[in-house]
Short mmCIF file of C-alpha atoms and ligand atoms in Angstrom, two decimals:
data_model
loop_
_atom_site.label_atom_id
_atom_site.label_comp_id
_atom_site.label_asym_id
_atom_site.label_seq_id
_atom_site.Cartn_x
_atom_site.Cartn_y
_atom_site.Cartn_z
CA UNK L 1 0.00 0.00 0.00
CA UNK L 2 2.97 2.14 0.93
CA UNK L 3 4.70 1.65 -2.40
CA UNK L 4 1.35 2.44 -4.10
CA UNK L 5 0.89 6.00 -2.45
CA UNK L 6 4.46 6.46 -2.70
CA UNK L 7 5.02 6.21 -6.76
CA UNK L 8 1.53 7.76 -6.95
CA UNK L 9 2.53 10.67 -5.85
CA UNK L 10 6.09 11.04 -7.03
CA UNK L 11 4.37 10.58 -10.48
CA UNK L 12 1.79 13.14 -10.45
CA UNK L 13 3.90 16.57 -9.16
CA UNK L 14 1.70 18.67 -10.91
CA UNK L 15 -1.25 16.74 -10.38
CA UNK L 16 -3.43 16.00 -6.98
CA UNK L 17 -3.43 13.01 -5.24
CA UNK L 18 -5.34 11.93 -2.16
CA UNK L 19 -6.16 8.66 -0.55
CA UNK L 20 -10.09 6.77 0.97
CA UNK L 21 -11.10 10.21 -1.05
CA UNK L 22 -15.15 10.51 -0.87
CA UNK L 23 -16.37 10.83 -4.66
CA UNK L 24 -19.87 12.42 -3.68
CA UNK L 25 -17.90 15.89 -3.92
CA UNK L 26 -17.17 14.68 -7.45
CA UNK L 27 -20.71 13.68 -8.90
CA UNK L 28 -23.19 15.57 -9.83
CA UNK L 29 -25.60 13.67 -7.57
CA UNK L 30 -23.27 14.49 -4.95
CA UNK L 31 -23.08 10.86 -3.95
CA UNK L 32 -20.53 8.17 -3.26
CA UNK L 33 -18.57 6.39 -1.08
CA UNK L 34 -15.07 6.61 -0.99
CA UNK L 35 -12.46 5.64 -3.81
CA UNK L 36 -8.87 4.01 -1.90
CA UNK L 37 -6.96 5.79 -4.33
CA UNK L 38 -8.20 9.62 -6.57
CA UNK L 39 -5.69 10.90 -8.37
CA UNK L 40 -5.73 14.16 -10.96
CA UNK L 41 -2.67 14.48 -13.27
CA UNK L 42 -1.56 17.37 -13.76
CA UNK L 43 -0.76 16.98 -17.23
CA UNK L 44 -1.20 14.16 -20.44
CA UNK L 45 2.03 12.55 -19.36
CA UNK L 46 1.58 12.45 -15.72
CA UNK L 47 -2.24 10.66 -16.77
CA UNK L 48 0.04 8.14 -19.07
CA UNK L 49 2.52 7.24 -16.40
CA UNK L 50 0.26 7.07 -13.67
CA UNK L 51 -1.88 4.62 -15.80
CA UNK L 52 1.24 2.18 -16.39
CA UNK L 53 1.92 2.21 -13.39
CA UNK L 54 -2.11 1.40 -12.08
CA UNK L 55 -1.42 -1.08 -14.73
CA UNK L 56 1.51 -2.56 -13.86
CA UNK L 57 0.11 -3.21 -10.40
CA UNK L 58 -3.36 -4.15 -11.88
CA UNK L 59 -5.05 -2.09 -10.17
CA UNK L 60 -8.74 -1.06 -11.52
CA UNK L 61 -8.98 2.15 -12.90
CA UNK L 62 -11.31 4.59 -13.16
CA UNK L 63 -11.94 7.57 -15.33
CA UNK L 64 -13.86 10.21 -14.46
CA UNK L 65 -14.88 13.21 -16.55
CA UNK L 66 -17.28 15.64 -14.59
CA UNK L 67 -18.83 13.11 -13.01
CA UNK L 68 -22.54 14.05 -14.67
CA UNK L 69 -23.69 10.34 -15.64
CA UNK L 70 -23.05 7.92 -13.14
CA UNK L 71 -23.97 6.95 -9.78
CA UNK L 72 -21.56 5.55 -7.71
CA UNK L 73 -22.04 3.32 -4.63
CA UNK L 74 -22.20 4.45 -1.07
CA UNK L 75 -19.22 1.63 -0.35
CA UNK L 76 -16.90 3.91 -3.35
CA UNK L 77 -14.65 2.23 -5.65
CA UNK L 78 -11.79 -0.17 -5.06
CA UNK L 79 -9.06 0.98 -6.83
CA UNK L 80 -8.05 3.89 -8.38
CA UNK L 81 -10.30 6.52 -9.77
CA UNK L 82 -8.33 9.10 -12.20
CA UNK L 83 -9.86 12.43 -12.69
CA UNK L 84 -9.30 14.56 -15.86
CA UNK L 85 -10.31 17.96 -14.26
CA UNK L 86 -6.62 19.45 -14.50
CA UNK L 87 -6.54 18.41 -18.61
CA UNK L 88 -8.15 21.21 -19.36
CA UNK L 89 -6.52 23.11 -22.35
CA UNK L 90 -8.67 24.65 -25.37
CA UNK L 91 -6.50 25.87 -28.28
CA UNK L 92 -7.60 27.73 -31.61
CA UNK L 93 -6.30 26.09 -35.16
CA UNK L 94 -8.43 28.35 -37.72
CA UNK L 95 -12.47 27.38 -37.13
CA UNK L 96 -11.03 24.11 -35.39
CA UNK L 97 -10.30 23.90 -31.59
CA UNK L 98 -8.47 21.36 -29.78
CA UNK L 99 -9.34 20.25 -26.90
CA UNK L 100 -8.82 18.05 -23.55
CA UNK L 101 -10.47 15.61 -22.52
CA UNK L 102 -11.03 17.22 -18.99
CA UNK L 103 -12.43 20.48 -20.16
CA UNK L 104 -15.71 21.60 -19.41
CA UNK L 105 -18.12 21.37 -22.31
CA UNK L 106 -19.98 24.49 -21.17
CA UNK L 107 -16.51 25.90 -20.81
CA UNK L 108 -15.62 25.08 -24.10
CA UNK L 109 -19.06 26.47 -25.85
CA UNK L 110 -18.01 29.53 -24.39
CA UNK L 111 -14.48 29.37 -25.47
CA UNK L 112 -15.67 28.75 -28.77
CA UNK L 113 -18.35 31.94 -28.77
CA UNK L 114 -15.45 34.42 -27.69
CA UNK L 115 -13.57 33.07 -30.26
CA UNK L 116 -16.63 33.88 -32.84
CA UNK L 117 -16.95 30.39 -33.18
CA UNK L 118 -20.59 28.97 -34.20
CA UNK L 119 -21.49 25.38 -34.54
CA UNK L 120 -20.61 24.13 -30.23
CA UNK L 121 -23.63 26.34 -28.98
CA UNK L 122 -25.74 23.72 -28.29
CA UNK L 123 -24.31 22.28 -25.08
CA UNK L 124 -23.83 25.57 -23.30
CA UNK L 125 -24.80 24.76 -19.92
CA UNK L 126 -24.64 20.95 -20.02
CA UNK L 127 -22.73 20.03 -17.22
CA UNK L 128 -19.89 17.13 -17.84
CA UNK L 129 -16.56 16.89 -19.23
CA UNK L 130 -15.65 17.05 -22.88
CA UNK L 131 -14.33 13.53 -22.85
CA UNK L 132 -17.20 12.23 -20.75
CA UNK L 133 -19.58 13.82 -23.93
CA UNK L 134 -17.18 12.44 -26.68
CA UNK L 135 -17.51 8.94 -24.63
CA UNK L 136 -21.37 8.79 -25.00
CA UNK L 137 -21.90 11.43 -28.15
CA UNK L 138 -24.10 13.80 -25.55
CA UNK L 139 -26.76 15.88 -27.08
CA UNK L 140 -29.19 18.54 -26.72
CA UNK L 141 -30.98 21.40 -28.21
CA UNK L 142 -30.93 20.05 -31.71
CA UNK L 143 -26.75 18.95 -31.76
CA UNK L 144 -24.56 16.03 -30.82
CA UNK L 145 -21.00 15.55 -29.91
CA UNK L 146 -21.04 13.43 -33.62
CA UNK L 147 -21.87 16.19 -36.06
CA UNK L 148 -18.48 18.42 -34.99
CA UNK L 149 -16.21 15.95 -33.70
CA UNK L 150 -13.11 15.60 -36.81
CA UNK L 151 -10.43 13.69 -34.91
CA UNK L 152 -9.73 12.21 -31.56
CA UNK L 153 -6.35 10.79 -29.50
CA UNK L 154 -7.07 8.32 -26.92
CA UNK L 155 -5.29 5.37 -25.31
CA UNK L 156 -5.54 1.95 -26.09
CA UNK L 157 -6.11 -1.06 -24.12
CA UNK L 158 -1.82 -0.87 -24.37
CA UNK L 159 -1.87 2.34 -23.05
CA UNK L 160 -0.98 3.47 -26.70
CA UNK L 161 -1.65 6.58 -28.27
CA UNK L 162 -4.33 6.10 -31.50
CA UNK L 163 -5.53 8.58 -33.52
CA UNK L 164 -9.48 8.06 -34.60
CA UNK L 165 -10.80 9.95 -37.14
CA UNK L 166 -14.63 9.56 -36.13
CA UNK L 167 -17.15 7.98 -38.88
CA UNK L 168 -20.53 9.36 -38.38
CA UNK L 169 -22.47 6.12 -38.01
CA UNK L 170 -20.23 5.41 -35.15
CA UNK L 171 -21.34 8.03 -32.85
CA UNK L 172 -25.44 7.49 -32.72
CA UNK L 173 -27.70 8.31 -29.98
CA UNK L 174 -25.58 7.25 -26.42
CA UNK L 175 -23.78 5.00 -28.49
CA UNK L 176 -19.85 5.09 -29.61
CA UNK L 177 -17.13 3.13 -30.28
CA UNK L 178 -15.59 3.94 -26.63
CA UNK L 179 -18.20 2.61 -24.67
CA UNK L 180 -17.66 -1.07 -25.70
CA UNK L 181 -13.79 -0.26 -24.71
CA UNK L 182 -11.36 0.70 -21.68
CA UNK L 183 -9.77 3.32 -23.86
CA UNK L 184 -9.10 6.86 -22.46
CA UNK L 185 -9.84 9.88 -24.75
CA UNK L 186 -6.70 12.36 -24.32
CA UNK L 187 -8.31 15.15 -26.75
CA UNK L 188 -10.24 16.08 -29.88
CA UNK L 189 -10.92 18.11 -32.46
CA UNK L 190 -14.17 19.68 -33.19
CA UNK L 191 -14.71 21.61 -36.49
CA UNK L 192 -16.65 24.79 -36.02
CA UNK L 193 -18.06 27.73 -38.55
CA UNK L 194 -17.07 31.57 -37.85
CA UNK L 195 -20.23 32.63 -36.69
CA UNK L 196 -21.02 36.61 -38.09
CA UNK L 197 -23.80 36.85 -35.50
CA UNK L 198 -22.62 36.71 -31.82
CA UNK L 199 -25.57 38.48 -30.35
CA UNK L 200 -27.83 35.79 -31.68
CA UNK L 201 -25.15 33.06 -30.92
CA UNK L 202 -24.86 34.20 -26.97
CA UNK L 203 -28.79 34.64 -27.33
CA UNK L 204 -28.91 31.25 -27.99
CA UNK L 205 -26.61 29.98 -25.46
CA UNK L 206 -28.69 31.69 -22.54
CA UNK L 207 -31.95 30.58 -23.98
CA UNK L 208 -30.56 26.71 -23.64
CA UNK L 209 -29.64 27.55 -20.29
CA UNK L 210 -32.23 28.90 -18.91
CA UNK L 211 -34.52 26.48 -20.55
CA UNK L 212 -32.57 24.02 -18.31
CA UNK L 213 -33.14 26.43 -14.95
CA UNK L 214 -36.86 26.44 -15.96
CA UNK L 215 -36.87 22.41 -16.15
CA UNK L 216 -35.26 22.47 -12.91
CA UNK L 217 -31.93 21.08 -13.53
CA UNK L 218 -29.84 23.03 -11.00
CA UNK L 219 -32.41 23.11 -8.68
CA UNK L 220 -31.26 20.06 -6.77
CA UNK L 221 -28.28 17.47 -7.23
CA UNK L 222 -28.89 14.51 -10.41
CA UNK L 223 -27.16 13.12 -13.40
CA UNK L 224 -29.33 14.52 -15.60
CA UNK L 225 -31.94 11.87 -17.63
CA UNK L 226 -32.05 8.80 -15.81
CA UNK L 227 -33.70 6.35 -18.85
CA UNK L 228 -32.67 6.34 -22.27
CA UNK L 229 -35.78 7.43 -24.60
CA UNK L 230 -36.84 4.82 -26.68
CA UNK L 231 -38.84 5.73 -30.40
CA UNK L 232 -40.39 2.85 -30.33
CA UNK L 233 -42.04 3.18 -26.62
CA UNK L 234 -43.93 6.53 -28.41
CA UNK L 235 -43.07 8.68 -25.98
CA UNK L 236 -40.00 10.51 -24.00
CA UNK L 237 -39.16 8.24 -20.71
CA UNK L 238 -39.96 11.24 -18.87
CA UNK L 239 -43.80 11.07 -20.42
CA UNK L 240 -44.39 7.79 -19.75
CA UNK L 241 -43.43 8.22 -16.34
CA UNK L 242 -45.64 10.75 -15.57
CA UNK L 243 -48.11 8.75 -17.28
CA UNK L 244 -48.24 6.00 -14.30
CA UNK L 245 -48.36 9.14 -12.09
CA UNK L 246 -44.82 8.73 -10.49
CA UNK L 247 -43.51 12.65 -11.06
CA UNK L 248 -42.83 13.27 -7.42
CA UNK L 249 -42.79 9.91 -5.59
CA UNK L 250 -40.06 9.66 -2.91
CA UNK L 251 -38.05 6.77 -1.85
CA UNK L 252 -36.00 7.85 1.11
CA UNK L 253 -34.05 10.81 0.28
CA UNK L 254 -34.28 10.19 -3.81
CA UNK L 255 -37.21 11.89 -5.59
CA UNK L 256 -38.48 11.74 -8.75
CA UNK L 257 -37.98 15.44 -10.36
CA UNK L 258 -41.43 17.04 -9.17
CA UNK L 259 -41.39 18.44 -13.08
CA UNK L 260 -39.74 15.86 -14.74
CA UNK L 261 -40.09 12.26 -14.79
CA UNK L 262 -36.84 11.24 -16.08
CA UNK L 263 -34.92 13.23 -13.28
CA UNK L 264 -34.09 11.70 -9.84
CA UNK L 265 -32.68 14.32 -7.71
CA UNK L 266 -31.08 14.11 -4.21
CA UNK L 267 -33.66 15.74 -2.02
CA UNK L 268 -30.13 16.01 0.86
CA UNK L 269 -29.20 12.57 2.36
CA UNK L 270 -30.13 10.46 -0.35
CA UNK L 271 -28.14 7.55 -0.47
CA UNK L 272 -27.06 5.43 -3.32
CA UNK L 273 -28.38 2.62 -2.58
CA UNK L 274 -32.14 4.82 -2.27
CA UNK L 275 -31.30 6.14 -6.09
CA UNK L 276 -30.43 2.69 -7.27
CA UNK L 277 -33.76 1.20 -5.67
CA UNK L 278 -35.93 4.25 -6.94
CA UNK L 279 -34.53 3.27 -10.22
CA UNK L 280 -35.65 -0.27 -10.26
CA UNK L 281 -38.88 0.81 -8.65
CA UNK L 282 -39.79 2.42 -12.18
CA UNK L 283 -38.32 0.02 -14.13
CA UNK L 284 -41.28 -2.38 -12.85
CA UNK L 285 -43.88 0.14 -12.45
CA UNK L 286 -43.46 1.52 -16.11
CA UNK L 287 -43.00 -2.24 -17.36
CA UNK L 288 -45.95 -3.60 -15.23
CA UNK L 289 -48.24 -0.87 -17.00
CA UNK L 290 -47.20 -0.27 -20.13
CA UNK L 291 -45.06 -3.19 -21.19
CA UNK L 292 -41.61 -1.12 -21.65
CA UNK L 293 -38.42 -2.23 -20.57
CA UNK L 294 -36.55 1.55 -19.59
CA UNK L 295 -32.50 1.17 -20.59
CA UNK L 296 -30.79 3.29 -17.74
CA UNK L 297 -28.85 5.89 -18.86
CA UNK L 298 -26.88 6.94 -15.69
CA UNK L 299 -23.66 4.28 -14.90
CA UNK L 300 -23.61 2.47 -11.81
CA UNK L 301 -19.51 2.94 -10.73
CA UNK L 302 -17.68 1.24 -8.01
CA UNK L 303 -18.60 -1.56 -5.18
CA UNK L 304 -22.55 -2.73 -5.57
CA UNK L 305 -23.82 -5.90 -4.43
C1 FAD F 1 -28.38 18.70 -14.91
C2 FAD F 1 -27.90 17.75 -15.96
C3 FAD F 1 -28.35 17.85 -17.27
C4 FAD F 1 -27.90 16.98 -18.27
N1 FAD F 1 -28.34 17.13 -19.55
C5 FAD F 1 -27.87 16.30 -20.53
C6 FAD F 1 -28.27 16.50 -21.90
O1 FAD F 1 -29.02 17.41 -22.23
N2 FAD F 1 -27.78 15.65 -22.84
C7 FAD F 1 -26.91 14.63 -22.52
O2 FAD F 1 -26.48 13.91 -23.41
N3 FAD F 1 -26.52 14.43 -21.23
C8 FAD F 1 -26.97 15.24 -20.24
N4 FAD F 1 -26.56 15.06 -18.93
C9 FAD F 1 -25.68 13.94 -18.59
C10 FAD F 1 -24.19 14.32 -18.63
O3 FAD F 1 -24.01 15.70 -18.54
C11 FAD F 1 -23.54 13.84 -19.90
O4 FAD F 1 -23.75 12.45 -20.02
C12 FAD F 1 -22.05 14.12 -19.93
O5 FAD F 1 -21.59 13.91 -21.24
C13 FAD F 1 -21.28 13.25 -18.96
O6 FAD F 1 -19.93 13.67 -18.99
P1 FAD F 1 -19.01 13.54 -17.71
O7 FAD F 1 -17.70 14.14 -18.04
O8 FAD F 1 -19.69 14.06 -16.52
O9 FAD F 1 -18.86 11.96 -17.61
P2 FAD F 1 -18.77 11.08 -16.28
O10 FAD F 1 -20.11 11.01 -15.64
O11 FAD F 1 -17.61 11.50 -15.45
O12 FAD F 1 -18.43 9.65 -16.93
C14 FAD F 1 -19.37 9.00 -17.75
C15 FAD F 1 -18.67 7.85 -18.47
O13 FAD F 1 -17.71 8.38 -19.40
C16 FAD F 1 -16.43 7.83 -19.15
N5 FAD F 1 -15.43 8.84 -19.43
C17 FAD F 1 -15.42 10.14 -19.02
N6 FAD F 1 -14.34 10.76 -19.51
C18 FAD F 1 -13.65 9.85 -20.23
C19 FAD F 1 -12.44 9.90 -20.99
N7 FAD F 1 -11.71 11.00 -21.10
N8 FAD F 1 -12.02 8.76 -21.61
C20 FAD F 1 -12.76 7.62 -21.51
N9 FAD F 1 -13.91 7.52 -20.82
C21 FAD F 1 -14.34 8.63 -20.19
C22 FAD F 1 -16.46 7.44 -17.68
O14 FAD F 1 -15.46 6.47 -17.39
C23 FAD F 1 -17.87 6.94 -17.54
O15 FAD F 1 -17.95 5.62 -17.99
C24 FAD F 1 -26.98 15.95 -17.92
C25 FAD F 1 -26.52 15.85 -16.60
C26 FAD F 1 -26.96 16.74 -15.62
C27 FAD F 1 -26.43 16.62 -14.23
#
């Protein structure tokens, strides 16, 4: 264990490393137990060598982006959760920008607008990382992470550095190549238009956000939808819950989003374990009386039974 905590830290300088850290300050539901080892390099090659040497000791790893998708047990994770946060760097190439995976989209929407940049609008406001949206091609508002996205570095399974150049029937609705895999997006490049409007551009920006206030989404901790939607079910998840009258219902200290059915929020002290069991709790109810099977969206991380 000694040895562990030792290397981890002489590897990541720069970077942050702490030890039985609680991840609930690091989700979005603000919940979780604690992970044995966190660590944030500080930089790409303090991620890489830190992950050899996870590797070398086969330790589990896990990557975190902002956090925005998953719940993660009230026991934590065994092993090693890495965080991105500190690879944050946006850079300018013409109408292109390059950028880390640990960047906030939000952050880089607005990077993108000061730069006169149209075309990365439609996420303003979404919480989550850039490489957490590349891993899952998040959308909103009319865009997805699949109609800009032009090139992106990630390691492999080796812990080499590939280069993808994305085909757009890859990246379909919360499904990419990188969600079948263990590899870790680095960076990419999304291909933007200069945008001769930036009143209208901003305009839009604040309208998705505040659509998002008026829906409630800051209004209490979540991971945003909880249930896939499904075309064939003929209706948003969120719909047919409220159908079966369960906008509201409380389990413990999880609650299903007053206004919206496909949001569970902590209402406080919610536990995981409460979130998980709400979860299920719809699962049946919606299948018992309407005949759908809801896909979870939101990842269950770390120690469950
Ligand atoms: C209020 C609210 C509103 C939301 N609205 C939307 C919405 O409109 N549309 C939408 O699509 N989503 C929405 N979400 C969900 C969430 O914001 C997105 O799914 C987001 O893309 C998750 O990114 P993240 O960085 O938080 O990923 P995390 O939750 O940290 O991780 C999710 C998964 O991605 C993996 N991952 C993260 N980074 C990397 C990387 N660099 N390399 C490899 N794997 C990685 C993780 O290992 C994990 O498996 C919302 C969430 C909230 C809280």
């Amino acid at each position: 264990v000694n040895k562990v905590r030792e290397n981890i830290k002489r590897i990541n300088k720069k970077g942050m490393v702490a030890f039985s850290e609680p991840l609930s300050s690091y989700t979005t539901f603000r919940i979780g137990g604690p992970a044995d080892v966190f660590v944030c390099p500080g930089d790409q090659q303090e991620l890489k060598e830190t992950l050899q040497f996870l590797s070398d000791e086969q330790i589990p790893v896990f990557i975190l982006g902002g956090g925005a998708n998953i719940l993660v047990s009230d026991k934590g994770f065994r092993g090693a959760v890495v965080s991105l946060t500190k690879l944050d760097k946006i850079t300018q190439q013409g109408s292109n920008l390059i950028i880390e995976a640990g960047a906030k989209v939000s952050d880089v929407s607005a990077y993108a607008a000061q730069k006169e940049l149209a075309g990365f609008d439609f996420i303003y406001a979404m919480p989550g990382s850039f490489g957490g949206a590349v891993w899952m091609n998040a959308r909103c508002y009319g865009g997805e992470i699949g109609d800009v996205l032009t090139r992106i570095n990630y390691l492999d399974d080796q812990l080499q550095l590939q280069t993808m150049i994305p085909k757009r029937e890859e990246f379909q609705y919360k499904n990419t190549p990188f969600m079948n895999q263990s590899w870790i997006i680095l960076e990419g490049e999304i291909s933007l238009t200069p945008c001769d409007d930036l009143e209208e551009l901003w305009k839009q920006m604040h309208s998705h956000e505040d659509d998002r206030r008026q829906k409630g989404h800051f209004t209490a901790p979540c991971a945003g939808s909880i249930f896939k939607n499904n075309r064939d079910f003929g209706a948003p998840s969120g719909k047919l819950i409220d159908t079966i009258g369960l906008k509201g219902y409380r389990h413990g200290g999880a609650q299903i989003h007053p206004n919206h059915g496909n949001i569970i929020i902590n209402t406080g002290q919610a536990t995981a374990k409460e979130i998980s069991e709400l979860i299920d709790l719809i699962q049946e109810r919606v299948y018992k009386e309407l005949g759908f099977n809801l896909e979870p969206e939101v990842l269950k991380v770390g120690d469950w039974e």
